[in-house]
Coordinates of C-alpha atoms in Angstrom, one line a residue:
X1 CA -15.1 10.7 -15.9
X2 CA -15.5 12.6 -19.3
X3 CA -16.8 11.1 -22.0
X4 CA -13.3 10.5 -23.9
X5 CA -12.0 8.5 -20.7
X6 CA -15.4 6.6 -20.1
X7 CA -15.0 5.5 -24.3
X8 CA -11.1 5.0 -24.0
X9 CA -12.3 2.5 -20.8
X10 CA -14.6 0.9 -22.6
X11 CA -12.4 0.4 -25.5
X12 CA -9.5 -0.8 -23.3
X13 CA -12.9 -3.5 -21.7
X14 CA -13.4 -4.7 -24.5
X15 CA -9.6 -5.6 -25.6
X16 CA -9.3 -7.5 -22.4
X17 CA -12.4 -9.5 -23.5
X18 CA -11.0 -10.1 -27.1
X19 CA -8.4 -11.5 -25.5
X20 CA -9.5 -13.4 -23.1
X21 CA -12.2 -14.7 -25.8
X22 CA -9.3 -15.5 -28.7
X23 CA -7.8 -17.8 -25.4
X24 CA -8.7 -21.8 -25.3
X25 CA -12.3 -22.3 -23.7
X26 CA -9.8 -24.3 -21.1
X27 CA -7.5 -21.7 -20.3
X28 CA -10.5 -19.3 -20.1
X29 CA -12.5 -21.0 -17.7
X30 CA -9.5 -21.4 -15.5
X31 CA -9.0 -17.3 -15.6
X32 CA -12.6 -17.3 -14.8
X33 CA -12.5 -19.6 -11.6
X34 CA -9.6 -18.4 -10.4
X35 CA -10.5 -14.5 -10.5
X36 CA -14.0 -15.4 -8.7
X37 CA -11.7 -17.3 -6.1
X38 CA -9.6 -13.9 -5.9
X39 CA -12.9 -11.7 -5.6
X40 CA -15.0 -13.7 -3.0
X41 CA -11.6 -13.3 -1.0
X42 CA -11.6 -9.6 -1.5
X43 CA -15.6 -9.6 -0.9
X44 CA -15.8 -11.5 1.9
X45 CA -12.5 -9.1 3.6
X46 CA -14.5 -6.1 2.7
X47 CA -18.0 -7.2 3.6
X48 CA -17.8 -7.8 6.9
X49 CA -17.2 -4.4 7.7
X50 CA -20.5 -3.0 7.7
X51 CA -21.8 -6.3 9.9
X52 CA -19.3 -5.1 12.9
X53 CA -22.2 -3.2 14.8
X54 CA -24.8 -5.6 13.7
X55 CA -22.2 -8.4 15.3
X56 CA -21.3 -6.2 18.5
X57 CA -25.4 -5.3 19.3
X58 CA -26.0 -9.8 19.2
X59 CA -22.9 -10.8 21.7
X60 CA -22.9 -7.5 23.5
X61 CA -19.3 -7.3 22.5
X62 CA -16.7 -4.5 23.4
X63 CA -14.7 -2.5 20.9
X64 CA -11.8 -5.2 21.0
X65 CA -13.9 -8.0 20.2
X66 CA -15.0 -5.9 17.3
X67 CA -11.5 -5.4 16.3
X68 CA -10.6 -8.8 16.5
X69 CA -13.2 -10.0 13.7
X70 CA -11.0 -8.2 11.6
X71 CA -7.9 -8.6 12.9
X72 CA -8.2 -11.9 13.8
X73 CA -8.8 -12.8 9.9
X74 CA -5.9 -10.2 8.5
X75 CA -3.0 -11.8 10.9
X76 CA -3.7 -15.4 10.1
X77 CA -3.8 -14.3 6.6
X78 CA -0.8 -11.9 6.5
X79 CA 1.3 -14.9 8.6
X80 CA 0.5 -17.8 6.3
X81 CA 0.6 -16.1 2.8
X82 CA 4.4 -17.1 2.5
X83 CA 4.3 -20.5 3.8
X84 CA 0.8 -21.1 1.9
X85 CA 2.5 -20.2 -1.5
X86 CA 5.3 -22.5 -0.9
X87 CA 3.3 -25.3 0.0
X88 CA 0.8 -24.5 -3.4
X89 CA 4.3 -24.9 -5.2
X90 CA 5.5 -28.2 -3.9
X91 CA 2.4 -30.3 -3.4
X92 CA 0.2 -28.7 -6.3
X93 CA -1.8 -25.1 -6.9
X94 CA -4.8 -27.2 -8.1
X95 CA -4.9 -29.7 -4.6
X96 CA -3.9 -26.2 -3.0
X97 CA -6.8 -24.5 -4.0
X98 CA -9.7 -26.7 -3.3
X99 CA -8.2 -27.6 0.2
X100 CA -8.3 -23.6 0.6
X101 CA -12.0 -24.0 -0.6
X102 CA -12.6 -26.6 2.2
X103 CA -10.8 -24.8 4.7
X104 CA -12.8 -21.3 3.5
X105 CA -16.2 -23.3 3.6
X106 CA -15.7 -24.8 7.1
X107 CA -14.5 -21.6 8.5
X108 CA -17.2 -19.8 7.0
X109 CA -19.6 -22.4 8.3
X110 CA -18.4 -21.5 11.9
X111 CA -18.7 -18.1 11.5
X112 CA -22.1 -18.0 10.5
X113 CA -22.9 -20.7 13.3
X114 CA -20.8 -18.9 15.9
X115 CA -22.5 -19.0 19.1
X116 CA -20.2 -16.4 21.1
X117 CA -17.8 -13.7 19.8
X118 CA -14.8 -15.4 20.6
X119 CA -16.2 -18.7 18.8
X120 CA -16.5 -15.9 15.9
X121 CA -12.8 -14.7 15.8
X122 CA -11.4 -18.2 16.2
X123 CA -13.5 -19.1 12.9
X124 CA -12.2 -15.6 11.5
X125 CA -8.3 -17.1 12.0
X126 CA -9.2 -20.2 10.4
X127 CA -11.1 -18.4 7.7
X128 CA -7.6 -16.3 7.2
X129 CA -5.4 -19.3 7.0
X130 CA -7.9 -20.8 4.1
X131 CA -7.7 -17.5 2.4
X132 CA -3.7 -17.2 1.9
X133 CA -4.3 -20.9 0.5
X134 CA -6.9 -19.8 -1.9
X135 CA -4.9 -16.7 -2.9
X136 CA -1.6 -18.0 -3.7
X137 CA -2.6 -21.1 -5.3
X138 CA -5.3 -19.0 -7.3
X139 CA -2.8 -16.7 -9.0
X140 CA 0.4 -18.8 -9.3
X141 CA -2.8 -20.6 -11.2
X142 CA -3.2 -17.6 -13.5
X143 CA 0.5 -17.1 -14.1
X144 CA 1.2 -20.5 -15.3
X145 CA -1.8 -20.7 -17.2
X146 CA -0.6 -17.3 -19.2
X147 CA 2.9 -16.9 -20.6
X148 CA 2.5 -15.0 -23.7
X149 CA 3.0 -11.4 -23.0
X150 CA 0.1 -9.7 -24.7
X151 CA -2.0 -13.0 -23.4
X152 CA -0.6 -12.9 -19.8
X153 CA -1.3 -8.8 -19.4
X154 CA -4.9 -9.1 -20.1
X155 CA -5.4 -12.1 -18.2
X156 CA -4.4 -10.0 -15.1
X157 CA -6.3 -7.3 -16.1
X158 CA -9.5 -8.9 -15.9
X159 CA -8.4 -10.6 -13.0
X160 CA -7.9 -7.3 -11.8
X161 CA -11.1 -5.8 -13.0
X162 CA -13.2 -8.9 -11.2
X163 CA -11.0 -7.7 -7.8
X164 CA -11.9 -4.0 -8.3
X165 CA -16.1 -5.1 -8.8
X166 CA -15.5 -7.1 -6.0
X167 CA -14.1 -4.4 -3.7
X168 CA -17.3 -1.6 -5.0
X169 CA -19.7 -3.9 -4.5
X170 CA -18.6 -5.6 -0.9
X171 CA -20.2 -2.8 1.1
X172 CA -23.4 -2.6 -0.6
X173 CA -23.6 -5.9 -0.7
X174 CA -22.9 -6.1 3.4
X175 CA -25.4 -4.0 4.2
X176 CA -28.0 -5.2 2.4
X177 CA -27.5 -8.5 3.6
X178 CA -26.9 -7.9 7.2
X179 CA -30.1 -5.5 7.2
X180 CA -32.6 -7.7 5.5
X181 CA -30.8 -11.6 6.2
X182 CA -28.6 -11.1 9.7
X183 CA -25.1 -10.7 10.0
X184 CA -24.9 -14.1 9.8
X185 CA -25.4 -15.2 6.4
X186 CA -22.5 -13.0 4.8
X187 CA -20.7 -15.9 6.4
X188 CA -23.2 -18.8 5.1
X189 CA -23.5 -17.1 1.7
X190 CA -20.0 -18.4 1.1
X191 CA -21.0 -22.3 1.7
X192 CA -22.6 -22.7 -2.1
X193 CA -20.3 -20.3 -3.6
X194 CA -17.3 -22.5 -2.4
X195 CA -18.5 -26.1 -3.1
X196 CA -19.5 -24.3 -7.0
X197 CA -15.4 -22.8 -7.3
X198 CA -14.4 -26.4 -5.8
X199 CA -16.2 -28.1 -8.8
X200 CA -15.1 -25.7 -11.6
X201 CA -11.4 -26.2 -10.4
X202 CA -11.9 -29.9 -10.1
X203 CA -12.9 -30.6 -13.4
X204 CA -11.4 -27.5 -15.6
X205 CA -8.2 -26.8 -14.1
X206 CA -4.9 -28.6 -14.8
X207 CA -2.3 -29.6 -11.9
X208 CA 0.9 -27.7 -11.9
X209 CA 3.9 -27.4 -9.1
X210 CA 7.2 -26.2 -9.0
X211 CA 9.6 -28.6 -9.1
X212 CA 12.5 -26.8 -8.1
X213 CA 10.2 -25.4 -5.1
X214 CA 12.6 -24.8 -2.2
X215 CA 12.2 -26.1 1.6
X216 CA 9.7 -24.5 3.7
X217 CA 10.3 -22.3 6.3
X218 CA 7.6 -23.6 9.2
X219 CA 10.2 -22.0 11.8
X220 CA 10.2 -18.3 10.2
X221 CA 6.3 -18.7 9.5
X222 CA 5.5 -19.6 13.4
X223 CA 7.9 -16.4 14.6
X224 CA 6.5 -14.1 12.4
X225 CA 2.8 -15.1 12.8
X226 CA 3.5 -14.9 16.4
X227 CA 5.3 -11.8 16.7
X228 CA 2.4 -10.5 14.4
X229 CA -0.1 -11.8 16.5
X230 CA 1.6 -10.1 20.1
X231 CA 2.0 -7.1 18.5
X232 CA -1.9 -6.7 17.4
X233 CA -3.0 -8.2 21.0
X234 CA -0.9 -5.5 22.6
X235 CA -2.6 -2.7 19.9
X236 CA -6.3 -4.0 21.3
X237 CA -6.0 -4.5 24.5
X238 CA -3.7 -1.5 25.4
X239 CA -7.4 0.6 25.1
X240 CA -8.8 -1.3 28.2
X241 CA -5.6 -2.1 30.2
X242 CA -3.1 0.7 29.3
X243 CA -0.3 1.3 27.6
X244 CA 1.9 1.3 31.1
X245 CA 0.2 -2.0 32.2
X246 CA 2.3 -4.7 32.5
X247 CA 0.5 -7.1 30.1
X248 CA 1.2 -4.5 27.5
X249 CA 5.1 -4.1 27.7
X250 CA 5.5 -7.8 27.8
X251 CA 3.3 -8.6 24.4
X252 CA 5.4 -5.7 23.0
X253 CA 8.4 -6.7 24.4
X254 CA 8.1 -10.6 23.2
X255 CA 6.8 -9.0 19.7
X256 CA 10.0 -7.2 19.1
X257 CA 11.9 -10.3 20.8
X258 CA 10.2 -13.2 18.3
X259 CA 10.6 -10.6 15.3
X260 CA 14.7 -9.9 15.8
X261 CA 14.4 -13.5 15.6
X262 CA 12.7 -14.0 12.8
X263 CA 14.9 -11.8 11.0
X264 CA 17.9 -13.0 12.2
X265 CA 16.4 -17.1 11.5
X266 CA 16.1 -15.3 7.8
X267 CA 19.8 -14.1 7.2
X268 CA 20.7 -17.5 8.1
X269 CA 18.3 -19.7 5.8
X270 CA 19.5 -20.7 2.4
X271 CA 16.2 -20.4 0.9
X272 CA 14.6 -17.9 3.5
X273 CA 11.0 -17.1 3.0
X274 CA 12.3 -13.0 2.1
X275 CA 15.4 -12.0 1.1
X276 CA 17.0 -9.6 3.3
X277 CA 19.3 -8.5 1.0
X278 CA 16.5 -6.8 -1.3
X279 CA 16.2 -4.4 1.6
X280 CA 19.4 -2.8 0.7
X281 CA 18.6 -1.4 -2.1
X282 CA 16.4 1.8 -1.5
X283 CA 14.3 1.8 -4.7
X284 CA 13.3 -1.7 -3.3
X285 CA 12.5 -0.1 0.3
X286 CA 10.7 3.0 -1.2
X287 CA 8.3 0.3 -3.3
X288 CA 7.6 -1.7 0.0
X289 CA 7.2 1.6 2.4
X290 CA 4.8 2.7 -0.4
X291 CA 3.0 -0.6 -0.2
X292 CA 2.7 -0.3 3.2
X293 CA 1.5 3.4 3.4
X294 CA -1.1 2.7 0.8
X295 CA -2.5 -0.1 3.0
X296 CA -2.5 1.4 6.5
X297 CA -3.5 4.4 5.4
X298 CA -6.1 3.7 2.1
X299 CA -7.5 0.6 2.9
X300 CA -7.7 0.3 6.3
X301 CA -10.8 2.7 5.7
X302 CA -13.1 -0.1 4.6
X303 CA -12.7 -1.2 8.1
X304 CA -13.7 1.8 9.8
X305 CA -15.9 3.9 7.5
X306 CA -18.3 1.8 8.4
X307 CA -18.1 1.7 11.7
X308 CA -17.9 6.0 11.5
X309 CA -21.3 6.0 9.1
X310 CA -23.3 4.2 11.5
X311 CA -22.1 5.5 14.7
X312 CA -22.0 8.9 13.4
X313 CA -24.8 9.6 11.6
X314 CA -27.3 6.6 12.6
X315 CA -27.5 4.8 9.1
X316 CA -28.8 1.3 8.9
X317 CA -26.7 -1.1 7.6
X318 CA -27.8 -0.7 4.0
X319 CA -27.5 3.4 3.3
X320 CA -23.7 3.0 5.3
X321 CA -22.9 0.5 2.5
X322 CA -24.6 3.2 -0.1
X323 CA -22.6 5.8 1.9
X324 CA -19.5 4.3 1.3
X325 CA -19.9 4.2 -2.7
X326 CA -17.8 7.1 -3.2
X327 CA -14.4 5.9 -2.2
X328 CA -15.0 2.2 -3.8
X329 CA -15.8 3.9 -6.9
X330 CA -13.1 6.2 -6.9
X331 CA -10.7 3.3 -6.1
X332 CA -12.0 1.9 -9.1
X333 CA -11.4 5.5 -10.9
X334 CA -8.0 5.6 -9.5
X335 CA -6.0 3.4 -11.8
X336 CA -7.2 5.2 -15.1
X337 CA -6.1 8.1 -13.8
X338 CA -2.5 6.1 -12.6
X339 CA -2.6 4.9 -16.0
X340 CA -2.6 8.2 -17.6
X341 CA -0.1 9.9 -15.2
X342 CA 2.5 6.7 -15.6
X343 CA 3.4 7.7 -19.3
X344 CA 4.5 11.7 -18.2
X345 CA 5.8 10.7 -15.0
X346 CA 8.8 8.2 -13.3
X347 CA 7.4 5.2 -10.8
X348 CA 8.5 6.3 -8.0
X349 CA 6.8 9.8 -8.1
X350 CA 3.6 8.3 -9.2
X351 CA 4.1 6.3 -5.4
X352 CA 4.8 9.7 -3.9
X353 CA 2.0 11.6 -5.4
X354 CA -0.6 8.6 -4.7
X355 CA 0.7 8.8 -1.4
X356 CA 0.5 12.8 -0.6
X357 CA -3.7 12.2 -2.0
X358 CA -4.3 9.7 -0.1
X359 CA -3.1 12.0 3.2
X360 CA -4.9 15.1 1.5
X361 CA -8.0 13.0 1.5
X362 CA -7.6 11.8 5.2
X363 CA -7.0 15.1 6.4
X364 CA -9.9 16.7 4.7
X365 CA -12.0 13.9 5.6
X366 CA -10.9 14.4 9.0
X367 CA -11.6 18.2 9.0
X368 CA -14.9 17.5 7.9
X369 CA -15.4 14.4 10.0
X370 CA -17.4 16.7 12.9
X371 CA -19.6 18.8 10.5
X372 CA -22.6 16.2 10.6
X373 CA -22.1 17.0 6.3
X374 CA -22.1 13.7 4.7
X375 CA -22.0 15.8 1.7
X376 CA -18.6 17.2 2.9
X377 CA -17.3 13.9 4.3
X378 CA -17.8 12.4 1.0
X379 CA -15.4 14.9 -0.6
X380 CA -13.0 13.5 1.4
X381 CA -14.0 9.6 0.6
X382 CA -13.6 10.5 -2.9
X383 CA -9.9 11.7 -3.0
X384 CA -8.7 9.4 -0.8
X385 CA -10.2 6.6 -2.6
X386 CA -9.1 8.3 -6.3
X387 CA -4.6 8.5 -4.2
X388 CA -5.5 4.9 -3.6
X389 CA -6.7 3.7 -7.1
X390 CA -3.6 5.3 -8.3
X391 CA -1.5 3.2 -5.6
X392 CA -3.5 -0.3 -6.3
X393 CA -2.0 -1.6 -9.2
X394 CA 1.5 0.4 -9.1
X395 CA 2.8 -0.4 -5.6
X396 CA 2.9 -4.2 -7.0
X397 CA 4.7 -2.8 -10.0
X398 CA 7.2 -1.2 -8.7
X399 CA 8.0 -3.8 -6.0
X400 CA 8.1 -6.5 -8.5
X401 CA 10.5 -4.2 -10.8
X402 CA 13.2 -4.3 -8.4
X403 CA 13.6 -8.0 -8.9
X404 CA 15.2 -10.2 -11.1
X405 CA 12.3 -12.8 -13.1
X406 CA 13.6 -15.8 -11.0
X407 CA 12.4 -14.0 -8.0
X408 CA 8.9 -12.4 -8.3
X409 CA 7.2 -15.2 -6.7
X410 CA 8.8 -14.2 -3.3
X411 CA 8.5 -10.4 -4.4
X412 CA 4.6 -10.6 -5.0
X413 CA 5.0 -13.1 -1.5
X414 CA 6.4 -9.8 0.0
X415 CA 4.2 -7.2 -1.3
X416 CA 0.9 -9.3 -0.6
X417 CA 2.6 -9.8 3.1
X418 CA 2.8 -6.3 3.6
X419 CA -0.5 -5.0 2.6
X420 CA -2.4 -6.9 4.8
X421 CA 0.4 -6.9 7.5
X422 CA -0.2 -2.6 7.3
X423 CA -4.1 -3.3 7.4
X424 CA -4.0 -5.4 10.6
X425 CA -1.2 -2.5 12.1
X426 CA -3.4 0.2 11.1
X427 CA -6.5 -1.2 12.3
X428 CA -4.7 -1.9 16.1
X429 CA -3.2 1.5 15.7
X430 CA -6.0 3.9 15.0
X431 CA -8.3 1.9 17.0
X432 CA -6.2 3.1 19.8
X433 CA -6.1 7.1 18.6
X434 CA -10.0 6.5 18.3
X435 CA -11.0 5.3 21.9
X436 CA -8.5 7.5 23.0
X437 CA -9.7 10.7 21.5
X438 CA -13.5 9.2 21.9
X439 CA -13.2 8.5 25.4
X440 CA -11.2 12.3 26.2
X441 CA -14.5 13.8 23.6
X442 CA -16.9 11.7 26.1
X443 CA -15.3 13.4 29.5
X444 CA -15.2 16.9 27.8
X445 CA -19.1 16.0 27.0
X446 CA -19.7 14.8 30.7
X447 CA -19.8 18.0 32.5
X448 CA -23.6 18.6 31.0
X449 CA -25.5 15.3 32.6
X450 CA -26.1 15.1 35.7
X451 CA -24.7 11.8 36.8
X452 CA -22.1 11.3 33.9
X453 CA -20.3 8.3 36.0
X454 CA -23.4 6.4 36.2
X455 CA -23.7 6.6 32.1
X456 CA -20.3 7.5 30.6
X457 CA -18.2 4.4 31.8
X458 CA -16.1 2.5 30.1
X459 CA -18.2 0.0 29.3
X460 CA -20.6 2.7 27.8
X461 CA -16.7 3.6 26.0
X462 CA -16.7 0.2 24.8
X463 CA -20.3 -0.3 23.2
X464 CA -20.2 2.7 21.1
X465 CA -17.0 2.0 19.5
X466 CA -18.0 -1.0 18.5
X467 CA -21.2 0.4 17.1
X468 CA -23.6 -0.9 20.0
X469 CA -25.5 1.7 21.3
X470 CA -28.5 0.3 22.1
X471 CA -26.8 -1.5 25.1
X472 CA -24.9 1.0 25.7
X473 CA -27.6 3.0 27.3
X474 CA -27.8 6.0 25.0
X475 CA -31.5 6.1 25.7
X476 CA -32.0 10.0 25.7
X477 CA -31.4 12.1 22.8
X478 CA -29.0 14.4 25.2
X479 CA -26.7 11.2 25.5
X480 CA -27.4 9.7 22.0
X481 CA -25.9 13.4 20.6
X482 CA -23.0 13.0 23.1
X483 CA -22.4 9.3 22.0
X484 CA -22.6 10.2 18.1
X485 CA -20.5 13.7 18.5
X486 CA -17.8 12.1 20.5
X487 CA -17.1 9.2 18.0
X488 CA -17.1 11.6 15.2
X489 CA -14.3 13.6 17.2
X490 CA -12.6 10.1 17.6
X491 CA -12.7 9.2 13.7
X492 CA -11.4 12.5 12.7
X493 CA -9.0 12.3 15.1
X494 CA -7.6 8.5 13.7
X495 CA -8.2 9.6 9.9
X496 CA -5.3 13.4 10.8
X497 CA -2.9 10.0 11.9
X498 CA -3.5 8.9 8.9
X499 CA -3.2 11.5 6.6
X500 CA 0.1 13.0 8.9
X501 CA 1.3 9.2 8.2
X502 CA 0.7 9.1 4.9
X503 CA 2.3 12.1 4.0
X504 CA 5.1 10.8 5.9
X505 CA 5.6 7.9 3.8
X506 CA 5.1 10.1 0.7
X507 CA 8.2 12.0 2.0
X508 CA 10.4 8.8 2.9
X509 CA 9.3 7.4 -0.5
X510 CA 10.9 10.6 -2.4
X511 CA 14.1 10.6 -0.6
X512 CA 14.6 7.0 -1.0
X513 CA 13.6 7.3 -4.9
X514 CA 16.2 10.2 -5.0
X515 CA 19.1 8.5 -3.1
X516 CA 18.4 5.5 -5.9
X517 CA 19.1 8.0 -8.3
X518 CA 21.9 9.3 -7.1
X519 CA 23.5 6.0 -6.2
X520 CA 22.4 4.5 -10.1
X521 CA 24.0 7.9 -11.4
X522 CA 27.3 7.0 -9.9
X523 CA 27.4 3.9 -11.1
X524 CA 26.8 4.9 -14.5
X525 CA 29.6 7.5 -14.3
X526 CA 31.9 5.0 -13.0
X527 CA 31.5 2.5 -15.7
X528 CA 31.7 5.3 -18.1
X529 CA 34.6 6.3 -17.1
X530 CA 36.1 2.6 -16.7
X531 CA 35.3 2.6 -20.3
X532 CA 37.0 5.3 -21.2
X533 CA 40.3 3.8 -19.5
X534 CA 39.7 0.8 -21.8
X535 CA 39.7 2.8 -24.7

């Protein structure tokens, strides 16, 4: 950053404070509590990252156990954000928020106590369903709490700004904690920090509901969170018991079954949790499909950078979380830089361009994936993370734009939905394009040991995805080389899917944004020339 954008940044800082400062004390502690609810969520999402080996090498656990501490967290919390939000609305945010505190702290409790791996990912799901409480209820807080403009704009920002700390520091913060405390406590850390939100919210923050709040939609919440749920098993498992298996096609199968009827439950409702009808209009679909590109393809990496740092080059848990400073900063970089492009150039090609770095990144990061160069992967890291700080703050813009006021609630509903639904896609997805080109890497390696059935099995498969080579016998350096070169060819192999993906959005988002065009063109010459008749 020069030194004219580092002053212009700090200038801009220290606005957001003025105003924040020239608020009530009240309203101010409330923007306070509720932005620290916000950022442990996004801490604790990101932190536990960097704990997957540490978690994997304790229960002896396979790749899809690994996957399912993550995914187990992102599809209770991507299925109950709607519902959640609702419910915050009819029976108050403030009793919404500390029941999502209780529900956080208990869940988090059983994490950290967890005596099995499965005991872990059930915890994670509950942990999930608290989190969509403590997110809807938190910023349907900070919206009613703002309504000036000026006032309302900088509360977000530095809601925003406590989210983007949140999101640099979570990896650091991971590692050092799982290196010198145990995996454990980046669970039990959240017990104190919990019962200290509950009490600030208790005693600063004023009750508020909506009391025009429609019925909710337990039917539409249960299909979708189901057909979610099938479709992520069928992701996972698909690595051990193959994509022709029976058990496969059927969780497929009923995934595509329980989602047609989830959408068709929604075209009936007269307050449906989305409205259908938004997905007519292609500037709409562009600012989802960028939404969900961003996600699957951007931040899906704080999943599996991680996993790459360790497995790849051998870092402890503290240096991976160093090693992954690059792209948190430069998602932190990103929005200036969004900023600055958004007065030259329209929305939509702001979404495409953010997009086409973001596959430019992967694809270099990929290239350089096999090099042993961290140097060279961090290149990579950086514009990747600088396509999506561009994307962070603008995907929710545009979205919300293509909405009438009355209806942003469900609009940021469906935009929240969608990033963490594309996370917990992504995550099945190139889990599957990494054991596959791992395990393919792994046989092309086999043909130098001398017994490579006795070693290379798929339970040996297994432990080094999920970061556990210690029991996965890589006890001689031949092997251990094998084991780290063979995931390396399996990462760069799931980040080209990403950046070919990516850039495939980036497309779809510019022909959409141009058939809006053309369509809002028409309209405009029609009515022109209607007005001409008049005349």
């Amino acid at each position: 950053m020069t030194g004219k954008s580092a002053a212009t940044s700090i200038d801009r800082s220290l606005a957001y404070l003025e105003i924040v400062m020239s608020s009530t004390a009240s309203d101010r502690f409330v923007l306070l509590t509720a932005s620290a609810t916000c950022a442990l969520i996004t801490l604790d999402t990101n932190v536990v990252a960097v704990a997957l080996p540490s978690i994997a090498r304790e229960f002896h656990a396979g790749f899809a156990d690994v996957e399912w501490v993550v995914s187990a967290y992102m599809v209770a919390f991507a299925a109950c954000l709607l519902p959640a939000g609702a419910l915050a609305d009819r029976i108050g945010r403030k009793k919404m928020l500390i029941a999502g505190l209780a529900a956080f702290c208990l869940a988090s409790l059983g994490c950290g106590l967890a005596p099995s791996a499965l005991a872990l990912n059930v915890a994670r799901a509950a942990k999930g369903v608290g989190a969509a409480m403590l997110l809807t209820s938190a910023l349907a807080i900070i919206a009613n709490t703002f309504h000036e403009g000026a006032a309302r704009a900088r509360a977000w920002a530095v809601w925003g700004t406590c989210m983007g700390v949140s999101t640099t520091v979570a990896p650091l913060v991971g590692g050092v904690i799982t290196q010198w405390a145990g995996w454990r406590w980046i669970f039990l850390m959240n017990l104190p920090i919990c019962a200290l939100l509950a009490l600030c919210a208790w005693r600063g923050m004023r009750e508020s509901r909506n009391p025009h709040a429609g019925a909710l939609d337990l039917a539409g919440s249960a299909l979708f969170a189901a057909a979610l749920a099938l479709g992520i098993w069928a992701l996972i498992d698909a690595q051990a018991d193959g994509w022709a298996d029976w058990r496969t096609e059927a969780r497929l199968a009923a995934c595509a079954v329980l989602f047609a009827l989830f959408v068709r439950l929604q075209k009936k409702r007269a307050h449906a949790m989305i409205d259908l009808a938004l997905f007519r209009q292609p500037r709409f679909v562009a600012a989802v499909l960028a939404m969900f590109g961003y996600a699957a393809c951007a931040q899906v990496m704080m999943t599996f950078l991680p996993l790459y740092l360790q497995n790849a080059f051998g870092l402890p848990a503290v240096r991976a979380g160093i090693g992954m400073l690059p792209f948190a900063i430069a998602m932190v970089v990103g929005p200036h830089i969004g900023a600055s492009l958004g007065r030259r150039v329209p929305p939509m090609a702001l979404l495409t361009l953010g997009l086409a770095i973001i596959g430019a990144g992967n694809l270099l990061t990929a290239f350089f994936a096999g090099m042993s160069n961290y140097a060279l992967v961090a290149v990579g890291m950086i514009v990747t993370g600088l396509g999506a700080g561009v994307l962070n703050g603008d995907t929710q813009k545009a979205i919300m734009a293509c909405v009438p006021a009355n209806r942003t609630g469900m609009a940021s509903g469906i935009s929240t939905t969608t990033r963490f639904t594309a996370i917990v896609t992504s995550v099945g997805v190139l889990g599957a394009v990494l054991a596959s080109r791992t395990h393919a890497a792994l046989d092309l390696h086999a043909s130098s040991l001398a017994d490579p059935n006795a070693i290379l099995d798929a339970t040996f498969l297994s432990r080094l995805l999920a970061g556990d080579l210690a029991h996965a016998g890589a006890g001689s350096e031949a092997i251990l080389r094998i084991a780290r070169e063979s995931f390396a060819s399996g990462f760069a192999a799931s980040l080209a899917v990403a950046g070919v993906c990516a850039l495939t959005v980036a497309a779809a988002v510019w022909l959409l944004a141009r058939m809006a065009s053309a369509s809002e063109n028409v309209k405009i010459g029609v009515s022109g020339r209607s007005g001409d008749i008049v005349r």
